[in-house]
Short mmCIF file of C-alpha atoms and ligand atoms in Angstrom, two decimals:
data_model
loop_
_atom_site.label_atom_id
_atom_site.label_comp_id
_atom_site.label_asym_id
_atom_site.label_seq_id
_atom_site.Cartn_x
_atom_site.Cartn_y
_atom_site.Cartn_z
CA MET A 1 -8.90 -117.76 26.27
CA PRO A 2 -11.12 -120.83 25.82
CA GLY A 3 -11.62 -122.58 29.13
CA VAL A 4 -10.44 -119.63 31.26
CA GLU A 5 -12.91 -116.84 31.92
CA ALA A 6 -11.50 -113.38 31.22
CA ALA A 7 -11.69 -112.33 34.87
CA ARG A 8 -9.38 -115.23 35.77
CA VAL A 9 -6.64 -114.36 33.30
CA PRO A 10 -3.79 -112.71 35.26
CA ARG A 11 -3.38 -109.01 34.58
CA HIS A 12 0.34 -109.13 35.23
CA ILE A 13 2.70 -112.07 34.64
CA ALA A 14 6.32 -111.94 35.81
CA ILE A 15 8.78 -114.55 34.52
CA VAL A 16 12.25 -115.67 35.62
CA MET A 17 13.57 -116.93 32.28
CA ASP A 18 15.91 -119.62 33.60
CA GLY A 19 17.57 -122.68 32.07
CA ASN A 20 19.31 -121.32 28.97
CA GLY A 21 22.73 -122.62 30.03
CA ARG A 22 21.49 -126.15 30.70
CA TRP A 23 19.55 -126.15 27.43
CA ALA A 24 22.77 -125.34 25.57
CA ARG A 25 24.87 -127.81 27.54
CA ALA A 26 22.48 -130.63 26.63
CA ARG A 27 23.28 -129.79 23.00
CA HIS A 28 27.05 -129.55 23.61
CA ARG A 29 26.96 -125.87 22.71
CA PRO A 30 28.22 -122.78 24.59
CA ARG A 31 25.89 -121.14 27.11
CA SER A 32 25.45 -118.13 24.83
CA PHE A 33 23.77 -120.45 22.31
CA GLY A 34 21.08 -121.08 24.92
CA HIS A 35 20.63 -117.36 25.63
CA ASN A 36 20.17 -116.73 21.94
CA ALA A 37 17.63 -119.57 21.67
CA GLY A 38 15.68 -117.92 24.49
CA ARG A 39 14.67 -115.08 22.18
CA LYS A 40 12.13 -117.32 20.48
CA ALA A 41 10.51 -118.07 23.83
CA VAL A 42 10.22 -114.33 24.48
CA ARG A 43 8.40 -113.88 21.18
CA GLU A 44 6.08 -116.80 22.01
CA VAL A 45 5.19 -115.35 25.40
CA VAL A 46 4.61 -111.84 24.04
CA GLU A 47 2.28 -113.19 21.33
CA ALA A 48 0.36 -115.27 23.85
CA CYS A 49 -0.02 -112.32 26.26
CA LEU A 50 -1.33 -110.11 23.45
CA ARG A 51 -3.81 -112.78 22.42
CA GLU A 52 -5.03 -113.65 25.91
CA GLY A 53 -5.43 -110.09 27.07
CA VAL A 54 -2.66 -110.11 29.70
CA GLN A 55 -1.93 -106.43 30.36
CA VAL A 56 1.56 -106.55 31.83
CA LEU A 57 4.51 -108.89 31.24
CA THR A 58 7.72 -108.50 33.25
CA LEU A 59 10.73 -110.58 32.20
CA PHE A 60 13.87 -111.13 34.28
CA ALA A 61 16.69 -111.00 31.74
CA PHE A 62 19.77 -110.15 33.84
CA SER A 63 20.08 -109.93 37.60
CA SER A 64 22.29 -107.71 39.77
CA GLU A 65 24.21 -110.91 40.58
CA ASN A 66 24.61 -112.03 36.94
CA TRP A 67 27.44 -109.46 36.55
CA GLN A 68 29.55 -112.00 38.45
CA ARG A 69 29.38 -114.55 35.62
CA PRO A 70 32.46 -115.17 33.44
CA LYS A 71 33.39 -112.13 31.40
CA ASP A 72 32.75 -113.80 28.05
CA GLU A 73 29.22 -114.82 29.06
CA VAL A 74 28.39 -111.30 30.27
CA GLY A 75 29.83 -109.92 27.02
CA ALA A 76 27.76 -112.37 24.95
CA LEU A 77 24.61 -111.34 26.84
CA MET A 78 25.29 -107.63 26.26
CA GLY A 79 25.78 -108.35 22.54
CA LEU A 80 22.54 -110.30 22.49
CA PHE A 81 20.62 -107.45 24.19
CA LEU A 82 22.00 -105.03 21.63
CA ARG A 83 21.00 -107.23 18.68
CA ALA A 84 17.58 -107.94 20.14
CA LEU A 85 16.96 -104.20 20.64
CA ASP A 86 17.95 -103.49 17.06
CA LYS A 87 15.85 -106.29 15.61
CA GLU A 88 12.72 -106.63 17.72
CA VAL A 89 11.65 -103.16 18.81
CA ASP A 90 9.91 -102.11 15.58
CA GLU A 91 7.86 -105.28 15.54
CA LEU A 92 6.90 -104.91 19.20
CA HIS A 93 5.94 -101.31 18.50
CA GLY A 94 3.80 -102.51 15.56
CA HIS A 95 1.92 -104.77 17.98
CA GLY A 96 1.24 -101.90 20.37
CA VAL A 97 3.71 -103.06 23.01
CA ARG A 98 5.07 -100.50 25.45
CA LEU A 99 8.61 -101.36 26.49
CA ARG A 100 10.22 -100.43 29.79
CA PHE A 101 13.60 -101.42 31.15
CA ILE A 102 13.87 -101.61 34.91
CA GLY A 103 17.03 -101.98 36.96
CA ASP A 104 20.30 -100.20 37.56
CA LEU A 105 20.56 -99.02 33.95
CA ALA A 106 23.56 -96.80 34.72
CA ALA A 107 25.62 -100.01 34.83
CA PHE A 108 25.32 -100.45 31.05
CA ASP A 109 27.55 -98.98 28.39
CA GLU A 110 26.51 -95.98 26.34
CA ALA A 111 25.42 -97.87 23.19
CA LEU A 112 23.06 -100.16 25.10
CA LEU A 113 21.75 -97.39 27.32
CA GLN A 114 20.97 -95.21 24.34
CA ARG A 115 19.04 -98.03 22.61
CA MET A 116 17.08 -98.84 25.76
CA HIS A 117 16.06 -95.20 26.14
CA SER A 118 15.10 -94.87 22.49
CA ALA A 119 13.02 -98.09 22.63
CA MET A 120 11.19 -96.75 25.69
CA ALA A 121 10.61 -93.39 24.00
CA GLN A 122 9.43 -94.97 20.73
CA THR A 123 6.82 -97.16 22.46
CA VAL A 124 5.71 -94.78 25.23
CA GLY A 125 2.27 -94.22 23.69
CA ASN A 126 1.39 -97.94 23.39
CA ASP A 127 -0.81 -99.92 25.73
CA ALA A 128 -1.78 -103.24 24.11
CA LEU A 129 0.80 -104.84 26.42
CA HIS A 130 3.17 -103.30 28.95
CA MET A 131 6.39 -105.28 28.58
CA ASN A 132 9.01 -104.69 31.24
CA VAL A 133 12.48 -106.14 30.93
CA ALA A 134 14.43 -106.33 34.18
CA VAL A 135 18.15 -105.90 33.52
CA SER A 136 20.85 -105.37 36.11
CA TYR A 137 17.84 -105.67 38.38
CA GLY A 138 17.59 -106.93 41.93
CA GLY A 139 14.63 -106.74 44.26
CA ARG A 140 16.95 -105.52 47.02
CA TRP A 141 18.41 -102.87 44.72
CA ASP A 142 14.86 -101.71 44.02
CA ILE A 143 13.97 -101.33 47.70
CA VAL A 144 17.24 -99.47 48.35
CA GLN A 145 16.73 -97.05 45.45
CA ALA A 146 13.17 -96.33 46.62
CA SER A 147 14.42 -95.76 50.18
CA ARG A 148 17.03 -93.32 48.90
CA GLN A 149 14.35 -91.34 47.11
CA ALA A 150 12.28 -91.25 50.29
CA ALA A 151 15.31 -90.08 52.28
CA ALA A 152 16.04 -87.38 49.70
CA ALA A 153 12.45 -86.13 49.92
CA VAL A 154 12.79 -85.96 53.73
CA ALA A 155 16.11 -84.10 53.41
CA ARG A 156 14.48 -81.55 51.08
CA GLY A 157 11.77 -81.04 53.67
CA GLU A 158 9.03 -82.35 51.34
CA LEU A 159 8.18 -85.42 53.40
CA ARG A 160 7.98 -86.23 57.11
CA VAL A 161 9.46 -89.55 58.32
CA ASP A 162 6.11 -90.59 59.75
CA GLU A 163 4.52 -90.07 56.34
CA ILE A 164 6.59 -92.92 54.89
CA ASP A 165 4.22 -95.86 54.68
CA GLU A 166 3.82 -98.81 52.28
CA ALA A 167 1.88 -96.79 49.75
CA ARG A 168 4.33 -93.89 49.80
CA LEU A 169 7.48 -96.01 49.55
CA GLY A 170 5.75 -98.17 46.93
CA GLN A 171 5.43 -95.13 44.66
CA TRP A 172 9.19 -95.07 44.18
CA LEU A 173 9.60 -98.76 43.42
CA SER A 174 9.93 -100.02 39.86
CA LEU A 175 6.57 -100.68 38.17
CA ALA A 176 4.67 -98.59 40.74
CA GLU A 177 2.35 -97.32 38.01
CA LEU A 178 1.29 -100.86 37.05
CA PRO A 179 -0.75 -103.51 38.88
CA PRO A 180 1.47 -105.90 40.88
CA PRO A 181 2.27 -109.35 39.43
CA ASP A 182 -0.59 -111.85 39.80
CA LEU A 183 1.36 -114.80 38.47
CA PHE A 184 5.09 -115.40 38.99
CA ILE A 185 6.55 -118.05 36.69
CA ARG A 186 10.04 -119.55 36.93
CA THR A 187 11.25 -121.95 34.26
CA GLY A 188 14.28 -124.22 34.54
CA GLY A 189 13.31 -126.23 37.62
CA GLU A 190 14.72 -124.08 40.46
CA ARG A 191 12.22 -123.07 43.10
CA ARG A 192 13.53 -119.71 44.19
CA ILE A 193 12.99 -116.00 43.59
CA SER A 194 16.70 -115.15 43.00
CA ASN A 195 16.22 -111.48 43.96
CA PHE A 196 13.53 -110.74 41.35
CA LEU A 197 10.68 -108.38 42.31
CA LEU A 198 10.74 -108.92 46.08
CA TRP A 199 8.33 -106.21 47.19
CA GLN A 200 6.01 -106.53 44.20
CA VAL A 201 5.46 -110.32 44.43
CA ALA A 202 4.13 -110.15 48.00
CA TYR A 203 0.83 -111.72 46.89
CA ALA A 204 1.69 -113.21 43.50
CA GLU A 205 0.82 -116.84 42.82
CA LEU A 206 4.04 -118.80 42.29
CA TYR A 207 4.37 -121.30 39.44
CA PHE A 208 7.47 -123.39 38.86
CA THR A 209 8.10 -125.55 35.82
CA ASP A 210 11.02 -127.82 34.85
CA THR A 211 10.76 -126.68 31.22
CA LEU A 212 13.95 -124.86 30.25
CA TRP A 213 13.39 -121.31 29.00
CA PRO A 214 14.25 -121.91 25.31
CA ASP A 215 11.58 -124.67 25.23
CA PHE A 216 8.88 -122.51 26.85
CA ASP A 217 6.11 -121.78 24.34
CA GLN A 218 2.50 -120.60 24.11
CA ALA A 219 1.14 -123.95 25.29
CA CYS A 220 3.38 -123.77 28.38
CA LEU A 221 2.12 -120.28 29.18
CA ARG A 222 -1.44 -121.44 28.73
CA GLU A 223 -0.84 -124.28 31.19
CA ALA A 224 0.50 -121.78 33.73
CA ILE A 225 -2.51 -119.49 33.26
CA GLU A 226 -4.91 -122.42 33.64
CA ASP A 227 -3.17 -123.45 36.84
CA TYR A 228 -3.42 -119.86 38.11
CA ALA A 229 -7.11 -119.66 37.22
CA ARG A 230 -7.86 -122.63 39.50
CA ARG A 231 -6.33 -121.02 42.57
CA GLU A 232 -8.13 -119.13 45.32
CA ARG A 233 -6.42 -115.88 46.24
CA ARG A 234 -7.33 -114.91 49.75
CA PHE A 235 -5.02 -111.99 50.55
CA GLY A 236 -5.12 -112.91 54.23
CA ARG A 237 -8.87 -113.33 54.42
CA THR A 238 -10.80 -116.58 54.87
CA SER A 239 -12.23 -118.69 52.11
CA GLU A 240 -15.77 -117.78 53.23
CA GLN A 241 -15.01 -114.10 52.78
CA ILE A 242 -13.85 -114.75 49.21
CA VAL A 243 -16.68 -117.02 48.05
CA PRO A 244 -19.88 -115.79 49.73
CA VAL A 245 -21.97 -118.73 50.97
CA PRO A 246 -25.26 -118.75 48.97
C1 IPE B 1 18.91 -117.68 32.53
O1 IPE B 1 19.52 -118.86 32.14
C2 IPE B 1 19.44 -116.47 31.79
C3 IPE B 1 20.26 -115.56 32.61
C4 IPE B 1 20.48 -115.67 33.89
C5 IPE B 1 20.90 -114.46 31.93
P1 IPE B 1 20.85 -119.38 32.84
O2 IPE B 1 22.02 -118.82 32.10
O3 IPE B 1 20.82 -119.09 34.28
O4 IPE B 1 20.74 -120.94 32.58
P2 IPE B 1 21.08 -122.10 33.61
O5 IPE B 1 20.27 -121.85 34.84
O6 IPE B 1 22.54 -122.04 33.87
O7 IPE B 1 20.66 -123.35 32.88
C1 IPE B 2 17.87 -115.65 37.74
O1 IPE B 2 18.52 -116.78 37.23
C2 IPE B 2 18.14 -114.48 36.89
C3 IPE B 2 17.59 -114.50 35.53
C4 IPE B 2 16.88 -115.46 34.99
C5 IPE B 2 17.87 -113.35 34.75
P1 IPE B 2 19.93 -117.27 37.81
O2 IPE B 2 20.30 -118.47 37.02
O3 IPE B 2 20.89 -116.15 37.80
O4 IPE B 2 19.57 -117.64 39.31
P2 IPE B 2 20.32 -118.58 40.35
O5 IPE B 2 21.74 -118.17 40.37
O6 IPE B 2 20.16 -119.99 39.85
O7 IPE B 2 19.59 -118.38 41.63
MG1 MG B 3 20.11 -120.06 35.88
#
C-alpha cells in the first residue's frame, strides 16, 4: 500500500458493519434495502484486503441479539444470506478466499446451514485471505462455548482444572487458529462493541467512523489502515520499550 509500509498493515481486520437501516431510512426505503446495499461494501472491503495484503478479515453480519429484531427483518436477512452464499462464493473461491462462518450456527435452518458448510468445504484449501463471517455470534456466547468444551475435557479426565489458563481456553474460542484482530472498525457512528469478539479484541486498535456501512468503500478502508499505521501499540509496556532510544 503506497504510504503505509507492509509491516504496518494490520494482519487481521474485524468490522462491525453497522448503519444499513439508517442508510435505507434516509432513502425512504425499507431496512432490508440497506442490508442488500451492504453487499457492495463487503465486496469493496474484500478486494481492498486482497490488494493490501491483509491476511484475515472478520465481518459481523448478525449478532446473537439481532434475533430479537422484527420477524420480517430477520426473514429478509436470512434470505439475503442465502442469496449471497449462492452468488458470491464461487467468485470468492476464484480469488483464493477461505470462508469460515463463526457463531451459533445450529440456530439456522437446514438450507442455510448446508450452504454455509459447503462454502467452508469448497474454500478450505485457500489462503489468499481468511474471511470469517460472524453470524448468530456473540462474544459472550463464544466464551461460554469455549468454557463448556474445557469443562467437558475435565469431565472426561483429559484436563485438570489448574491446567485451564488463557492459552488453553483460547484454543477453544472462535478464530483460535488465526492471529487476533489488530484493527477493529465500526461503521455507522456508534462507539460500542455490541458483543462482537470480546476476548479476541483485547489488544485491537479501535476505529470508529460515522460512514454508514453501505457507503463504506476501499478509500474508507485505506483511511482506517492509515490511521492504524500511525498508532503505537504498547501491549502494556512503555513507549521506550517499543521504540529503542538510539
Ligand atoms: C447493521 O445495520 C446490520 C445488522 C445488524 C444486521 P443495522 O441494521 O443495525 O443498521 P442501523 O444501525 O439500524 O442503521
Ligand atoms: C451490531 O450492530 C451487530 C452487527 C452489525 C451485525 P447492532 O445494530 O445490532 O448493534 P446495537 O444494537 O446498535 O448495539
Ligand atoms: Mg445497527
